[in-house]
Amino acid sequence: MKKFLFLLSLLLTLQTGKTQNYFVSTVAGTGTQGLVDGPRVTTAELNWPYGLAYDGDSVIYFSDGANHCIRKMSANTGLVTTIAGNGTAGFQDGVGAIARFNYPDDVFYKSGFLYIGDNMNNCIRKMDISTYSVTTIAGTGVAGYLNGPANQAQFKGGNGITLAVANNGDIFVADGSNAVIRKISGGQVTLYAGTPGVYGYIDGPAATAKFHRPRYLALDTTTGDLYTTDINNNVIRKISGGMVSTFSGTGVAGGLDGAYNVATYNAPVGIAMTYNGYFYVVDGGGNKLRKVDPAGTVTTIAGNGTFGFQDGQATSAEFFYPQDVCYDKHCLIYMADRDNNRIRSIRVPEGPAGCTNGINELASDLIDVNIYPNPSQGILSIEMPISFTQYSFNVTNVVGEVVKSGELLKGQTQLILNDLDNGIYFIEITNKGKRINKKIIVQK
């Protein structure tokens, strides 16, 4: 009878609606404010996480703002580790715990380096991930507005310092308190868009456009277009070809879904762009995660708008002033849930190419694999084409932790799942750059 009820409940859940296929989980933090490393859900303590960055493999880096440090969580080890700073506010370069930050805000991973917007130190920092050595690459530590050589330039923290790094190494900085977007290139800091020190809402030429607290950034590395959440204007802005335009939102605070010129936001903050033109936007004041498709249509995919904490189906999930967002190759979106002192994940529904909506570019090149029975009572048969001799696989749970991995031979292989708890899992099978992601259900 229990088995029947489980399957009936699962069937109803999967068929209730598209939005309910998104599932929210806690992947780091107990909810208690603190600075404790260890197993990421049961032990680790955070204190106002802000920025998130994915390394392309298995690590999520995040800034732990009120702990004044940079930390990482690993899908492979299941641990949260502090890698720079020690919980004390300050301004000092150095390695690991010697370095000091003052409410670090955004983080951006690029080619083995982590770029950090050090909010209350009014500067941009850079960390070598191989050594955890931290250096200051722009800003003097003095709040202000000054362009020129990076080591003399001034930024103004307080309302956030966030960034995006281009493939050529140029760094774009949202300087929120100065109401502008800056650019660091060739050791020089210049104005990229906005009117320094003047809040407003004006589209048009970048030099005369106005923002009201530009927040997080997303860079289209193909076109060079830059997107920013304009938090106090409740819109998303686009900077392209020297012109600033409103990409999504009306300027009216709200939570209305729909076309780009109809949808409304409530203090949008984090933004992430997928490889084929989808955006995930954190609606900070609305406690929601929104999706913008390439046609500009806005959809709420997680959060009921209530300030609180609740995991589970996306429509009933609750957040408390969430901030940044990023995603990984395993169909997981991550959100820094600031006032809940947690990192949350949103599982993307499986589609014909594994992860849907372009969240995983690699998943588009499929392998022809047959997996059965599904649901499984503990033994899963996997049939693969004979054109390749060996496949790698990973099985992850709903919070992205790898629970099984190994090699599969061509033809038919039986995978033993008896040691796993009943529930939903995801299997990724790869061979020579090709991969497929499948949802599997264990019901013993």
PDB file of N, CA and C in Angstrom, residues 7 13 22 57 95 103-104 124 181 216 237-238 253 267 291 320 334 371 388:
ATOM      1  N   LEU A   7       3.929   5.949  -5.448  1.00  0.00           N
ATOM      2  CA  LEU A   7       3.897   6.098  -6.898  1.00  0.00           C
ATOM      3  C   LEU A   7       2.764   7.014  -7.329  1.00  0.00           C
ATOM      4  N   THR A  13       2.435  14.559  -8.661  1.00  0.00           N
ATOM      5  CA  THR A  13       3.392  15.652  -8.576  1.00  0.00           C
ATOM      6  C   THR A  13       3.958  15.995  -9.935  1.00  0.00           C
ATOM      7  N   TYR A  22       9.797  21.983 -10.915  1.00  0.00           N
ATOM      8  CA  TYR A  22      10.963  22.546 -10.262  1.00  0.00           C
ATOM      9  C   TYR A  22      10.891  22.202  -8.778  1.00  0.00           C
ATOM     10  N   ASP A  57      32.986  22.583 -12.896  1.00  0.00           N
ATOM     11  CA  ASP A  57      33.202  21.177 -12.580  1.00  0.00           C
ATOM     12  C   ASP A  57      32.317  20.748 -11.405  1.00  0.00           C
ATOM     13  N   VAL A  95      47.400  35.237   1.646  1.00  0.00           N
ATOM     14  CA  VAL A  95      46.979  33.886   1.301  1.00  0.00           C
ATOM     15  C   VAL A  95      45.984  33.370   2.335  1.00  0.00           C
ATOM     16  N   TYR A 103      32.678  42.824   4.173  1.00  0.00           N
ATOM     17  CA  TYR A 103      31.407  42.511   3.512  1.00  0.00           C
ATOM     18  C   TYR A 103      31.604  42.258   2.008  1.00  0.00           C
ATOM     19  N   PRO A 104      32.345  41.208   1.654  1.00  0.00           N
ATOM     20  CA  PRO A 104      32.488  40.881   0.230  1.00  0.00           C
ATOM     21  C   PRO A 104      31.128  40.597  -0.378  1.00  0.00           C
ATOM     22  N   ILE A 124      38.152  45.963  -5.963  1.00  0.00           N
ATOM     23  CA  ILE A 124      38.040  44.684  -6.650  1.00  0.00           C
ATOM     24  C   ILE A 124      39.235  43.832  -6.259  1.00  0.00           C
ATOM     25  N   ILE A 181      28.048  51.816 -14.327  1.00  0.00           N
ATOM     26  CA  ILE A 181      28.792  50.616 -14.700  1.00  0.00           C
ATOM     27  C   ILE A 181      30.182  51.062 -15.115  1.00  0.00           C
ATOM     28  N   TYR A 216      23.511  43.171  -9.925  1.00  0.00           N
ATOM     29  CA  TYR A 216      24.355  42.114 -10.481  1.00  0.00           C
ATOM     30  C   TYR A 216      24.401  42.202 -12.005  1.00  0.00           C
ATOM     31  N   ARG A 237      18.208  46.018 -17.306  1.00  0.00           N
ATOM     32  CA  ARG A 237      18.692  46.903 -18.361  1.00  0.00           C
ATOM     33  C   ARG A 237      19.718  46.169 -19.221  1.00  0.00           C
ATOM     34  N   LYS A 238      19.856  46.616 -20.441  1.00  0.00           N
ATOM     35  CA  LYS A 238      20.791  46.033 -21.406  1.00  0.00           C
ATOM     36  C   LYS A 238      21.672  47.136 -21.966  1.00  0.00           C
ATOM     37  N   ALA A 253       6.970  48.220  -9.317  1.00  0.00           N
ATOM     38  CA  ALA A 253       7.263  47.079  -8.457  1.00  0.00           C
ATOM     39  C   ALA A 253       6.092  46.100  -8.461  1.00  0.00           C
ATOM     40  N   ALA A 267      12.490  44.632  -6.816  1.00  0.00           N
ATOM     41  CA  ALA A 267      13.898  44.690  -6.415  1.00  0.00           C
ATOM     42  C   ALA A 267      14.695  43.501  -6.957  1.00  0.00           C
ATOM     43  N   LYS A 291      12.272  33.337 -14.655  1.00  0.00           N
ATOM     44  CA  LYS A 291      12.959  32.922 -15.877  1.00  0.00           C
ATOM     45  C   LYS A 291      12.499  33.820 -17.014  1.00  0.00           C
ATOM     46  N   PHE A 320      14.064  34.242   1.746  1.00  0.00           N
ATOM     47  CA  PHE A 320      14.086  35.436   2.584  1.00  0.00           C
ATOM     48  C   PHE A 320      15.214  36.352   2.076  1.00  0.00           C
ATOM     49  N   TYR A 334      21.465  27.542  -8.397  1.00  0.00           N
ATOM     50  CA  TYR A 334      21.779  27.848  -7.010  1.00  0.00           C
ATOM     51  C   TYR A 334      21.403  29.298  -6.699  1.00  0.00           C
ATOM     52  N   ILE A 371      17.109   3.032 -20.273  1.00  0.00           N
ATOM     53  CA  ILE A 371      17.221   2.761 -18.843  1.00  0.00           C
ATOM     54  C   ILE A 371      15.888   2.222 -18.330  1.00  0.00           C
ATOM     55  N   PHE A 388      30.623   2.483 -28.809  1.00  0.00           N
ATOM     56  CA  PHE A 388      31.667   2.873 -27.870  1.00  0.00           C
ATOM     57  C   PHE A 388      31.833   1.758 -26.848  1.00  0.00           C
TER      58      PHE A 388
END
